[in-house]
Amino acid sequence: MYGFINTCLQSLVTEKFGEETWEKLKASAEVQDVFMTYTVYDDIITIKLIQEACKVLDVSMEAILKLFGEYFFKFCKMSGYDRMLRTLGGNLTEFIENLDALHSYLALSYQEMNAPSFRVEEGADGAMLLHYYSDRHGLCHIVPGIIEAVAKDFFDTDVAMSILDMNEEVERTGKKEHVVFLVVQKAHRQIRGAKASRPQGSEDSQADQEALQGTLLRMKERYLNIPVCPGEKSHSTAVRASVLFGKGPLRDTFQPVYPERLWVEEEVFCDAFPFHIVFDEALRVKQAGVNIQKYVPGILTQKFALDEYFSIIHPQVTFNISSICKFINSQFVLKTRKEMMPKARKSQPMLKLRGQMIWMESLRCMIFMCSPKLRSLQELEESKMHLSDIAPHDTTRDLILLNQQRLAEMELSCQLEKKKEELRVLSNHLAIEKKKTETLLYAMLPEHVANQLKEGRKVAAGEFETCTILFSDVVTFTNICAACEPIQIVNMLNSMYSKFDRLTSVHDVYKVETIGDAYMVVGGVPVPVESHAQRVANFALGMRISAKEVMNPVTGEPIQIRVGIHTGPVLAGVVGDKMPRYCLFGDTVNTASRMESHGLPSKVHLSPTAHRALKNKGFEIVRRGEIEVKGKGKMTTYFLIQNLNATEDEIMGRPSAPADGKEVCTPGNQVRKSPAVPRNTDHQQQVYKGDPADASNEVTLAGSPVAGRNSTDAVNNQPSPDETKTSVVASGPVLSAFCVVL
């Protein structure tokens, strides 16, 4: 099938069921994203799409096909075939009879088109029989959808269609499936009148159904008893008008007047119609046009039967009078047999003749009024023919010229479609690359800051009244560096920072930078939030857990980190034009750094302001006591122990099902319905005698965007007083209960 069919199916699913349904259907059928209108696709693709649509939409194949038939008619109208379809016939019967002619015309442009064939028979009680022939099994239910939509739109009638018979084709048409439909019509205006005059509780509807069922049975019996022989009725008495259900013809009848004798000479007739053939029931040629004799030498003189010179291409029926009479209303295409042509013509394309078969009852002969079937001027030249060989009154001349132009337009449209598809693919690739670039950019700068820089605007510095800053570093990092290869240090830091980076997304905090083993995040900047302290506290607890999964390359044991947190005001802004950085300024940065450098291994050290921000927020905090902080004097600091309302899985952002089945919020949200985690017992009282070497693992932060942090004490290699001996005493009754010496 051409891509036009698959595009129609895509439009149907998208319009009726939504874009998401089409994407799901396309993925399950494993087909491409876009179908080209003028490209031929395997029928298997269409069949797979329809089968998957039945599964995805949970409807029957018959319902899907009928819906597709209705929409296909609408889609053809939207695609510019509306006027062409309206002019096929003055009633439904004429419309169906001319469908094959329409397909034949479209085949001039769509060479690979394998269209179904239709044949109409007069039925009893004003109904008609529609014969449908197709090479594709199982698609016959599309026909009722199309015919019913055509009848309602073009002829204002309702149509009831049912299948009388369905079997393998036995008439040797070349088509694999033969389905016979019973078609009963009823005008809309009569239906509306009947509904208006019908009282409540009327049994007319049931009577109509019984009448329809009776007609169906009679038609089926009549169909099964149809003899396979030439029809005795002449072409002029064939069905030409749709018939109402038991009400007579829909249109006024016309009575033509025929002359007593034919007022035309034989020679003039053969010259005026240079392409025509008259043959009898035995297929003996009685008469032929002058150009038939020219391009098929010996057709009259050699006394051969017509089927020895020609084969029937369409419809693919047996070459005899009986089969031809069955398809008398169809357009026939005959092709010359190569073995009967002279040697000079065997190297040329075989002549194809397209036209109409007319049975002449009085003469018991058939006349084939035809014209050469040519698609373009190129085919005309290849056949060694000229436009002058075609009669001036024959529209084949105009058709060849018009189709030449149409083929050029189709070629251009096909190229445009291919370019459009290439642009779509390039656009998708560009969008993917753009997303990668934006992801990288947003990893370096806050999103709103990056967007302003992309637009070429300057980013103004912003003042934040309150935020929470965290610093961390690795204990004895200097000693680790001295004892390991550089690649081992890189691998260790990469493993640790990857875990920390994931936690920034879990707790929605902003990573400012990393220098060496120093890691800095902030909550409440660049987007102010009230829960900034809780977010950073949960992040710190997650850091402490993650650090246990990173091994010291020297000892092979988990590394230890120090974490310091401080809450206060900062000034934030972008510094520099080349490789711009989002920096924090203020004393809050320096104090947070001091909390980290004066902390203890595997502990989260809190300043007084950070302690106040976390007070009564569901965290377990113990008082460390008063310590001497370089550059700040004496400060009373605290240790963060745990979040009483969050499990370890929640802190780490790992999926876990709550024990009681109730909702569990994110750690930053302190409203929880899950049970609190048990308390640890090793924090009640600590006495730490720090190793002076632990203080020497500071990394110089020269050039750091954190302008407020003093880096001089990091290179002095002098431990602060609290690092040589620090007592941490918990208040309350805990003091008399436990005393742990480290």
XYZ file of C-alpha atoms in Angstrom:
742
model
C 0.000 0.000 0.000
C 1.040 3.572 -0.538
C 1.928 5.739 2.437
C -1.354 7.609 1.920
C -3.235 4.687 3.520
C -0.972 4.488 6.573
C -1.035 8.274 6.965
C -4.837 8.093 6.983
C -4.728 5.450 9.728
C -2.327 7.615 11.751
C -4.610 10.629 11.361
C -7.619 8.555 12.461
C -5.965 7.281 15.654
C -4.525 10.705 16.495
C -7.818 12.528 15.960
C -10.107 10.002 17.641
C -7.905 8.619 20.420
C -5.024 11.081 20.895
C -1.340 11.368 20.038
C -0.274 9.176 22.977
C -2.381 6.286 21.663
C -0.711 6.541 18.246
C 2.752 6.556 19.831
C 1.841 3.477 21.850
C 0.369 1.790 18.785
C 3.393 2.656 16.656
C 5.780 1.286 19.293
C 3.879 -1.985 19.721
C 3.669 -2.477 15.931
C 7.363 -1.539 15.552
C 6.864 0.735 12.528
C 8.577 3.926 11.431
C 7.595 7.405 12.616
C 6.493 8.937 9.299
C 4.948 7.570 6.110
C 5.607 9.165 2.711
C 2.496 9.698 0.579
C 4.056 8.473 -2.675
C 6.174 5.670 -1.184
C 5.029 2.040 -1.375
C 5.021 0.118 1.932
C 4.507 -3.557 2.586
C 0.904 -4.545 3.337
C 2.193 -6.244 6.495
C 2.799 -2.810 8.069
C -0.842 -1.784 7.613
C -2.119 -5.147 8.850
C 0.118 -4.961 11.935
C -1.093 -1.437 12.722
C -4.729 -2.540 12.497
C -4.128 -5.651 14.624
C -2.292 -3.652 17.285
C -5.080 -1.040 17.228
C -7.552 -3.798 18.114
C -5.397 -4.755 21.109
C -4.613 -1.229 22.298
C -8.188 0.079 21.889
C -9.800 -3.226 22.936
C -12.246 -3.301 20.009
C -12.973 -5.887 17.327
C -11.280 -5.984 13.935
C -14.640 -5.413 12.228
C -15.308 -2.230 14.231
C -11.821 -0.842 13.561
C -12.061 -1.524 9.833
C -15.508 0.024 9.522
C -14.368 3.110 11.427
C -11.317 3.286 9.182
C -13.553 3.057 6.100
C -15.671 6.000 7.282
C -12.592 8.069 8.074
C -10.844 7.103 4.826
C -13.673 8.717 2.842
C -13.368 11.857 4.962
C -9.564 11.820 4.627
C -9.799 11.560 0.816
C -12.085 14.593 0.753
C -9.666 16.560 2.931
C -6.781 15.528 0.657
C -8.298 17.184 -2.421
C -10.340 14.323 -3.939
C -13.735 15.734 -2.934
C -14.800 17.045 -6.356
C -13.445 13.989 -8.145
C -15.517 11.706 -5.905
C -18.697 13.797 -6.197
C -18.645 13.614 -9.989
C -18.322 9.817 -10.208
C -22.080 9.239 -10.432
C -25.507 10.701 -9.890
C -26.499 7.975 -7.436
C -24.893 5.334 -5.285
C -25.011 2.612 -7.931
C -23.298 4.771 -10.539
C -20.758 5.848 -7.942
C -19.794 2.242 -7.175
C -19.746 1.252 -10.863
C -17.228 3.988 -11.601
C -14.874 3.239 -8.721
C -12.826 0.911 -10.914
C -12.491 3.676 -13.509
C -11.255 6.027 -10.785
C -8.709 3.453 -9.637
C -7.596 3.006 -13.237
C -7.031 6.739 -13.555
C -5.131 6.936 -10.267
C -2.990 4.001 -11.367
C -1.526 6.298 -14.023
C 0.133 8.229 -11.197
C 0.372 5.478 -8.558
C 1.859 2.696 -10.680
C 2.210 0.217 -7.793
C -1.389 0.627 -6.629
C -3.218 -2.686 -6.202
C -6.794 -1.535 -5.732
C -9.828 -3.756 -5.082
C -12.502 -4.221 -7.735
C -16.272 -3.685 -7.448
C -19.212 -5.069 -9.391
C -22.912 -4.219 -8.914
C -25.909 -6.486 -9.570
C -29.571 -5.643 -9.424
C -31.293 -7.226 -6.467
C -34.863 -7.998 -5.501
C -37.097 -5.517 -3.667
C -35.014 -2.539 -4.775
C -31.833 -3.774 -3.119
C -28.564 -4.440 -4.892
C -25.690 -6.872 -4.663
C -22.190 -5.453 -4.355
C -19.351 -7.814 -5.320
C -16.012 -6.942 -3.760
C -12.770 -8.490 -5.047
C -9.435 -7.982 -3.326
C -5.969 -9.467 -3.018
C -5.949 -8.690 0.692
C -7.673 -11.046 3.099
C -9.757 -9.777 5.990
C -10.154 -6.107 4.982
C -13.659 -6.365 3.502
C -15.246 -4.610 6.510
C -13.719 -1.348 5.285
C -16.263 -1.360 2.428
C -19.429 -0.818 4.569
C -17.737 2.110 6.307
C -16.882 3.764 2.974
C -20.217 3.059 1.225
C -22.330 4.189 4.182
C -20.327 7.421 4.498
C -20.632 8.088 0.734
C -24.382 7.422 0.720
C -24.989 9.726 3.667
C -22.728 12.553 2.465
C -23.308 12.588 -1.315
C -26.799 11.133 -1.734
C -28.525 11.835 1.619
C -29.477 8.202 2.133
C -29.005 5.641 4.843
C -27.532 2.318 3.784
C -27.815 -1.041 5.499
C -25.108 -3.482 4.383
C -24.709 -7.120 5.301
C -22.499 -9.908 3.995
C -24.314 -12.511 1.917
C -21.338 -14.618 1.006
C -17.588 -14.654 1.570
C -15.275 -17.099 -0.125
C -12.180 -17.568 -2.179
C -12.487 -16.099 -5.642
C -13.818 -18.740 -8.074
C -14.315 -16.496 -11.088
C -10.569 -16.397 -11.748
C -10.317 -12.612 -11.537
C -6.817 -12.789 -10.074
C -8.145 -11.528 -6.737
C -7.910 -13.767 -3.681
C -11.061 -12.757 -1.830
C -14.627 -12.384 -3.110
C -17.274 -10.922 -0.802
C -20.913 -10.284 -1.742
C -22.720 -7.506 0.153
C -26.463 -6.906 0.243
C -27.069 -3.152 0.049
C -30.452 -1.723 1.043
C -31.018 2.030 0.841
C -33.535 4.339 2.453
C -33.690 8.085 1.883
C -33.029 10.385 4.858
C -36.133 12.434 4.246
C -38.304 9.321 4.494
C -36.579 8.253 7.682
C -37.144 11.670 9.233
C -40.809 11.642 8.173
C -41.323 8.179 9.547
C -39.772 9.138 12.886
C -41.910 12.267 13.141
C -45.164 10.412 12.471
C -44.338 7.320 14.514
C -46.200 7.258 17.867
C -44.636 6.118 21.097
C -44.553 2.363 21.508
C -44.908 1.750 17.767
C -43.814 -1.606 16.378
C -42.740 -0.184 12.987
C -39.078 -0.548 13.850
C -39.501 -4.249 14.513
C -41.474 -4.652 11.282
C -38.697 -2.922 9.344
C -36.132 -5.254 10.836
C -38.243 -8.305 9.963
C -38.681 -7.008 6.405
C -34.945 -6.429 6.080
C -34.236 -9.916 7.362
C -36.710 -11.380 4.882
C -35.073 -9.502 2.046
C -31.688 -10.760 3.182
C -32.858 -14.386 3.074
C -34.477 -13.992 -0.339
C -31.357 -12.313 -1.754
C -29.102 -15.010 -0.382
C -31.288 -17.735 -1.923
C -31.351 -15.881 -5.222
C -27.601 -15.304 -5.154
C -26.821 -18.946 -4.564
C -28.973 -19.881 -7.581
C -27.428 -17.390 -10.041
C -26.302 -19.270 -13.175
C -22.770 -18.656 -14.462
C -23.568 -17.654 -18.035
C -23.787 -14.512 -20.214
C -26.505 -12.191 -19.008
C -29.574 -12.062 -21.171
C -30.338 -8.482 -20.250
C -28.840 -5.813 -22.450
C -26.611 -3.082 -21.085
C -29.370 -0.488 -21.484
C -31.583 -2.391 -19.031
C -28.929 -2.795 -16.357
C -29.301 -1.138 -12.983
C -28.483 2.557 -13.322
C -30.302 4.121 -10.357
C -30.436 3.491 -6.619
C -33.759 2.027 -5.530
C -35.645 2.818 -2.351
C -36.703 -0.034 -0.151
C -39.924 -1.048 -1.973
C -40.638 2.503 -3.196
C -39.374 2.602 -6.808
C -36.613 4.689 -8.474
C -35.015 7.697 -6.841
C -34.761 9.713 -10.038
C -36.979 10.334 -13.048
C -36.445 7.802 -15.830
C -35.190 8.878 -19.249
C -36.372 7.277 -22.490
C -33.820 7.635 -25.317
C -34.759 7.688 -29.026
C -32.768 5.418 -31.367
C -32.597 5.698 -35.211
C -33.985 2.916 -37.412
C -30.572 2.432 -39.023
C -27.017 3.550 -38.251
C -26.168 6.618 -40.336
C -22.443 6.099 -40.553
C -20.262 4.399 -43.138
C -18.053 1.492 -42.133
C -14.833 3.194 -43.278
C -15.726 6.427 -41.514
C -16.520 4.519 -38.312
C -13.174 2.669 -38.406
C -11.316 5.946 -39.035
C -13.264 7.901 -36.403
C -12.697 5.186 -33.825
C -9.213 3.922 -34.713
C -9.040 1.821 -31.534
C -12.036 -0.503 -31.357
C -12.598 -4.233 -31.757
C -15.783 -6.214 -32.450
C -15.734 -9.942 -31.679
C -18.326 -12.697 -31.372
C -18.997 -15.332 -28.716
C -16.234 -17.496 -30.119
C -13.822 -14.544 -29.766
C -13.446 -14.262 -33.558
C -12.572 -10.691 -34.565
C -15.253 -9.266 -36.871
C -14.111 -5.639 -37.030
C -11.171 -3.490 -35.868
C -10.163 0.177 -36.032
C -7.452 1.265 -38.414
C -4.815 1.772 -35.709
C -5.603 -1.596 -34.134
C -4.770 -3.125 -37.517
C -1.646 -0.949 -37.729
C -0.140 -1.914 -34.375
C -1.494 -5.489 -34.279
C -0.790 -6.753 -37.791
C -2.885 -9.675 -39.037
C -5.668 -9.301 -36.455
C -8.270 -9.425 -39.262
C -6.432 -11.405 -41.911
C -4.907 -14.233 -39.878
C -8.246 -15.457 -38.516
C -6.851 -15.967 -35.009
C -9.086 -15.638 -31.934
C -8.864 -12.435 -29.939
C -7.459 -14.174 -26.867
C -4.495 -15.313 -28.963
C -3.572 -11.696 -29.642
C -4.534 -10.150 -26.285
C -4.680 -11.036 -22.608
C -6.990 -9.327 -20.118
C -5.013 -7.340 -17.545
C -7.978 -5.827 -15.697
C -10.216 -7.181 -14.392
C -8.242 -10.405 -14.220
C -10.990 -12.644 -15.567
C -10.969 -15.543 -17.945
C -11.019 -14.379 -21.554
C -14.528 -15.525 -22.526
C -17.892 -13.872 -23.103
C -19.390 -15.249 -19.884
C -16.728 -13.701 -17.606
C -16.711 -10.437 -19.552
C -20.494 -10.093 -19.206
C -20.235 -10.406 -15.434
C -17.918 -7.385 -15.357
C -19.643 -5.545 -18.191
C -19.707 -2.294 -16.206
C -16.020 -2.447 -15.374
C -13.213 -0.840 -17.300
C -11.181 -3.407 -19.231
C -7.470 -3.311 -20.005
C -6.115 -5.609 -22.758
C -2.436 -6.205 -23.513
C -0.927 -7.629 -26.707
C 0.876 -10.949 -26.512
C 4.569 -10.657 -27.331
C 4.739 -13.919 -29.236
C 2.135 -12.686 -31.743
C 3.947 -9.474 -32.548
C 6.335 -9.030 -35.517
C 10.044 -9.162 -34.759
C 10.365 -5.402 -35.138
C 7.820 -4.818 -32.365
C 8.954 -7.486 -29.913
C 11.654 -5.170 -28.556
C 9.081 -2.440 -27.874
C 6.687 -2.252 -24.930
C 3.517 -4.235 -25.538
C 0.457 -2.195 -26.483
C -2.146 -1.787 -23.738
C -5.735 -0.845 -24.600
C -8.126 0.533 -21.998
C -11.827 0.915 -22.586
C -15.400 -0.346 -22.258
C -17.002 -3.634 -23.269
C -20.541 -3.354 -24.738
C -22.677 -6.395 -25.489
C -24.753 -6.178 -28.696
C -27.614 -8.620 -28.151
C -29.009 -8.554 -31.698
C -25.624 -9.358 -33.238
C -24.522 -11.584 -30.368
C -21.217 -9.720 -30.491
C -19.123 -7.646 -28.101
C -17.583 -4.305 -29.039
C -14.513 -3.043 -27.182
C -14.293 0.761 -27.456
C -10.789 1.616 -26.287
C -7.749 3.888 -26.365
C -4.038 3.276 -25.785
C -3.152 3.192 -22.102
C -0.200 5.566 -21.815
C 0.981 7.434 -18.736
C 3.432 9.919 -20.213
C 5.067 11.231 -23.360
C 7.994 8.946 -22.626
C 5.771 5.861 -22.877
C 4.280 7.306 -26.070
C 7.770 7.514 -27.594
C 8.773 4.056 -26.369
C 5.691 2.589 -28.068
C 6.681 4.292 -31.345
C 3.385 6.143 -31.345
C 2.391 9.785 -31.841
C -0.409 11.970 -30.596
C -1.738 12.017 -34.147
C -2.479 8.277 -33.856
C -5.115 9.090 -31.244
C -8.443 10.458 -32.515
C -8.924 14.201 -31.916
C -12.101 13.529 -29.939
C -10.318 11.043 -27.679
C -9.421 12.622 -24.344
C -6.436 10.302 -24.081
C -4.467 13.051 -25.826
C -5.217 15.523 -23.053
C -4.784 12.825 -20.404
C -1.225 12.073 -21.535
C -0.264 15.749 -21.496
C -1.960 16.425 -18.159
C -0.513 13.316 -16.575
C 2.961 14.333 -17.768
C 2.558 17.515 -15.763
C 1.077 15.623 -12.818
C 3.987 13.176 -12.764
C 6.407 16.091 -12.623
C 4.412 17.591 -9.737
C 4.360 14.243 -7.936
C 8.112 13.906 -8.339
C 8.552 17.360 -6.861
C 6.137 16.543 -4.018
C 8.010 13.313 -3.335
C 11.304 15.180 -3.143
C 9.739 17.768 -0.837
C 8.416 14.984 1.410
C 11.855 13.415 1.599
C 13.457 16.774 2.408
C 10.784 17.421 4.993
C 11.479 14.052 6.603
C 15.220 14.742 6.554
C 14.603 18.116 8.213
C 12.381 16.440 10.816
C 15.109 13.914 11.637
C 17.746 16.659 11.776
C 15.433 18.742 13.955
C 15.001 15.825 16.366
C 18.770 15.308 16.496
C 19.239 19.030 17.059
C 16.703 18.975 19.887
C 18.541 16.049 21.494
C 21.902 17.792 21.218
C 20.380 21.028 22.503
C 19.000 19.170 25.504
C 22.426 17.689 26.188
C 23.990 21.148 25.992
C 21.352 22.637 28.276
C 21.784 19.778 30.745
C 25.526 20.459 30.848
C 24.940 24.201 31.188
C 22.356 23.784 33.958
C 24.846 21.564 35.804
C 27.261 24.524 35.898
C 24.807 27.386 36.519
C 21.301 27.765 37.928
C 18.671 27.381 35.203
C 17.289 30.916 35.349
C 20.817 32.338 35.371
C 21.844 30.199 32.399
C 18.735 31.290 30.462
C 19.531 34.950 31.063
C 23.112 34.444 29.878
C 21.881 32.616 26.746
C 19.671 35.589 25.943
C 22.669 37.899 26.251
C 21.433 39.674 29.379
C 23.535 40.548 32.396
C 22.671 38.719 35.573
C 22.217 41.075 38.498
C 23.517 40.020 41.920
C 20.818 38.995 44.379
C 20.679 39.260 48.149
C 19.189 36.387 50.100
C 18.134 37.177 53.658
C 18.515 33.614 54.829
C 19.947 30.404 53.423
C 21.824 27.373 54.678
C 25.349 26.541 53.486
C 27.139 23.200 53.856
C 30.832 22.400 53.539
C 32.393 18.949 53.709
C 35.858 17.493 53.286
C 37.608 14.132 53.630
C 39.464 13.407 56.863
C 43.246 12.870 56.350
C 42.892 13.648 52.642
C 46.476 14.961 52.492
C 47.864 11.685 53.859
C 45.737 9.683 51.395
C 47.092 11.759 48.509
C 50.652 11.214 49.623
C 50.243 7.433 49.770
C 48.261 6.805 46.558
C 48.555 7.158 42.814
C 46.715 10.144 41.307
C 44.294 7.891 39.435
C 43.250 6.277 42.704
C 42.473 9.692 44.178
C 40.457 10.618 41.099
C 38.469 7.390 41.241
C 37.792 7.839 44.954
C 36.606 11.449 44.571
C 34.542 10.598 41.495
C 32.780 7.815 43.347
C 32.092 10.053 46.346
C 30.977 13.117 44.360
C 28.702 11.058 42.104
C 26.846 9.851 45.185
C 26.677 13.399 46.584
C 25.470 14.806 43.256
C 22.581 12.353 43.236
C 21.589 13.482 46.703
C 21.420 17.120 45.557
C 18.574 16.104 43.242
C 16.883 14.052 45.959
C 16.823 16.939 48.452
C 16.655 19.794 45.929
C 19.724 21.730 47.066
C 22.134 23.619 44.825
C 25.689 22.384 44.388
C 27.982 25.433 44.333
C 31.323 23.783 43.612
C 33.952 21.189 44.484
C 37.658 21.948 44.937
C 39.828 18.972 45.761
C 38.049 17.134 48.527
C 35.921 20.146 49.516
C 32.213 19.951 48.582
C 29.849 22.902 48.970
C 26.051 23.080 48.635
C 23.459 25.686 49.580
C 19.758 25.569 50.319
C 17.451 28.502 49.624
C 19.680 29.781 46.785
C 19.085 30.527 43.920
C 15.395 29.749 44.561
C 14.322 30.857 48.066
C 12.454 28.195 50.048
C 11.370 28.138 53.677
C 12.639 24.597 54.259
C 16.222 25.321 53.186
C 17.698 24.258 56.533
C 15.799 20.938 56.585
C 16.834 20.184 53.009
C 20.515 20.774 53.732
C 20.314 18.806 57.004
C 18.812 15.795 55.228
C 21.449 16.138 52.523
C 24.194 16.099 55.177
C 22.764 12.932 56.733
C 22.732 11.354 53.265
C 26.364 12.376 52.720
C 27.383 10.637 55.898
C 25.650 7.415 54.788
C 27.067 7.608 51.258
C 30.618 8.115 52.539
C 30.484 4.645 54.112
C 30.215 3.194 50.588
C 33.454 4.868 49.389
C 36.658 3.017 50.268
C 39.950 4.547 51.332
C 42.503 3.337 48.760
C 45.190 3.169 51.486
C 43.420 1.240 54.235
C 40.597 -0.322 52.230
C 38.142 0.914 54.859
C 35.308 3.455 54.349
C 36.437 7.066 54.282
C 35.409 9.602 56.899
C 34.093 13.088 56.162
C 33.558 16.235 58.200
C 30.438 18.288 57.545
C 29.729 21.844 58.702
C 26.441 23.756 58.332
C 25.621 27.417 58.948
C 22.508 29.507 58.294
C 22.571 33.202 57.439
C 22.346 35.878 54.715
C 24.426 35.849 51.495
C 24.900 37.794 48.298
C 24.889 35.691 45.100
C 25.807 36.595 41.546
C 27.602 35.598 38.346
C 31.283 36.498 38.129
C 33.313 36.599 34.906
C 32.584 36.508 31.184
C 34.696 33.505 30.232
C 33.617 30.399 32.130
C 31.248 32.430 34.358
C 30.561 31.036 37.816
C 27.666 31.526 40.194
C 29.327 32.670 43.432
C 28.222 33.272 47.016
C 29.592 36.202 49.051
C 29.335 37.019 52.753
C 30.372 36.058 56.240
C 27.883 33.164 56.186
C 30.175 31.346 53.753
C 33.199 31.813 56.031
C 31.289 30.657 59.125
C 30.032 27.537 57.353
C 33.636 26.750 56.377
C 34.691 27.155 60.007
C 31.965 24.720 61.112
C 33.441 22.137 58.757
C 37.102 22.703 59.714
C 36.278 22.604 63.433
C 34.073 19.524 63.140
C 34.734 15.883 63.942
C 35.013 12.883 61.626
C 31.652 11.448 60.532
C 29.835 14.254 62.344
C 27.529 17.005 61.068
C 28.571 20.187 62.860
C 25.891 22.905 63.306
C 26.303 26.582 64.095
C 23.905 28.266 66.531
C 21.838 29.776 63.690
C 21.615 26.418 61.927
C 20.539 24.851 65.226
C 17.757 27.434 65.607
C 16.588 26.822 62.044
C 16.310 23.076 62.684
C 14.852 23.279 66.181
C 11.474 21.562 66.529
C 11.694 20.318 62.927
C 11.883 16.626 63.685
C 15.677 16.326 63.960
C 17.698 14.862 66.789
C 20.430 17.351 67.750
C 22.887 17.222 70.673
C 24.795 20.127 72.151
C 28.539 20.004 71.606
C 29.291 22.907 73.881
C 31.302 26.089 73.683
C 34.379 25.948 71.435
C 36.921 28.436 70.137
C 36.350 29.140 66.459
C 39.165 30.855 64.555
C 38.144 34.346 63.562
C 34.815 34.057 65.436
C 35.727 33.617 69.083
C 33.767 31.338 71.338
C 30.646 29.716 69.842
C 28.206 27.166 71.213
C 27.827 24.510 68.500
C 25.805 21.331 67.997
C 25.890 17.959 66.281
C 23.089 16.746 63.991
C 22.370 13.095 64.729
C 19.395 11.994 62.656
C 15.996 12.825 61.215
C 13.443 11.301 63.542
C 10.717 11.245 60.902
C 12.627 9.769 57.955
C 14.075 6.357 57.272
C 17.489 5.797 55.762
C 15.889 4.843 52.446
C 14.021 8.130 52.392
C 17.140 10.088 53.234
C 18.989 8.335 50.421
C 16.104 8.688 47.973
C 15.745 4.948 47.586
C 12.277 3.544 46.840
C 10.714 1.861 49.838
C 7.189 0.870 50.820
C 5.969 2.261 54.173
C 5.219 -0.405 56.777
C 1.701 0.872 57.501
C 0.861 1.612 53.873
C 0.462 5.315 54.569
C 1.896 8.128 52.519
C 5.536 9.048 53.102
C 6.637 12.497 52.007
C 10.087 13.598 50.936
C 12.618 14.189 53.684
C 12.437 17.938 53.132
C 8.759 17.832 54.011
C 8.403 17.293 57.702
C 4.791 16.181 57.596
C 4.963 12.389 57.832
C 2.730 9.498 58.641
C 5.356 6.772 58.786
C 6.791 5.603 62.077
C 9.928 7.315 63.318
C 13.251 5.528 62.957
C 14.969 4.223 66.122
C 17.536 6.463 67.792
C 21.227 5.755 67.751
C 22.961 5.225 71.124
C 26.535 6.169 70.304
C 25.966 9.906 70.440
C 25.045 10.410 74.050
C 28.518 11.640 75.060
C 31.705 11.879 73.041
C 35.226 12.825 73.917
C 37.456 13.223 70.855
C 41.183 13.529 70.870
C 41.922 14.570 67.359
C 45.077 13.770 65.453
C 46.825 16.989 64.429
C 47.266 15.435 61.002
C 43.507 15.474 60.556
C 43.581 19.230 60.387
C 46.156 19.257 57.604
C 43.850 17.858 54.968
C 42.410 21.248 54.044
C 42.747 22.204 50.405
C 43.625 25.753 49.457
C 40.578 27.474 47.999
C 42.407 30.232 46.160
C 40.396 31.199 43.137
C 37.251 29.684 44.661
C 33.963 31.441 43.925
C 33.205 31.222 47.625
C 34.763 34.544 48.465
C 33.867 34.606 52.150
C 35.802 31.478 53.176
C 39.189 32.067 54.800
C 41.691 29.560 53.432
C 44.757 30.593 55.431
C 44.114 28.134 58.253
C 43.955 25.336 55.698
C 47.605 25.795 54.781
C 48.973 26.676 58.219
C 48.746 23.002 59.213
C 47.907 24.153 62.737
C 45.064 22.304 64.391
C 42.526 24.421 66.208
C 42.225 23.961 69.981
C 39.070 21.930 69.673
C 40.782 19.492 67.326
C 43.340 18.420 69.927
C 40.823 17.894 72.688
C 37.091 18.488 72.440
C 34.441 17.511 74.954
C 30.864 17.115 73.840
C 28.398 16.889 76.669
C 24.742 16.223 76.124
C 22.353 18.140 78.321
C 19.744 16.564 80.580
C 19.795 13.106 82.127
C 21.884 11.695 79.271
C 25.084 12.930 81.041
C 24.671 10.577 83.965
C 23.821 7.626 81.708
C 26.636 7.219 79.169
C 30.191 8.263 78.611
C 32.010 7.088 75.532
C 35.729 7.777 75.067
C 37.036 7.888 71.468
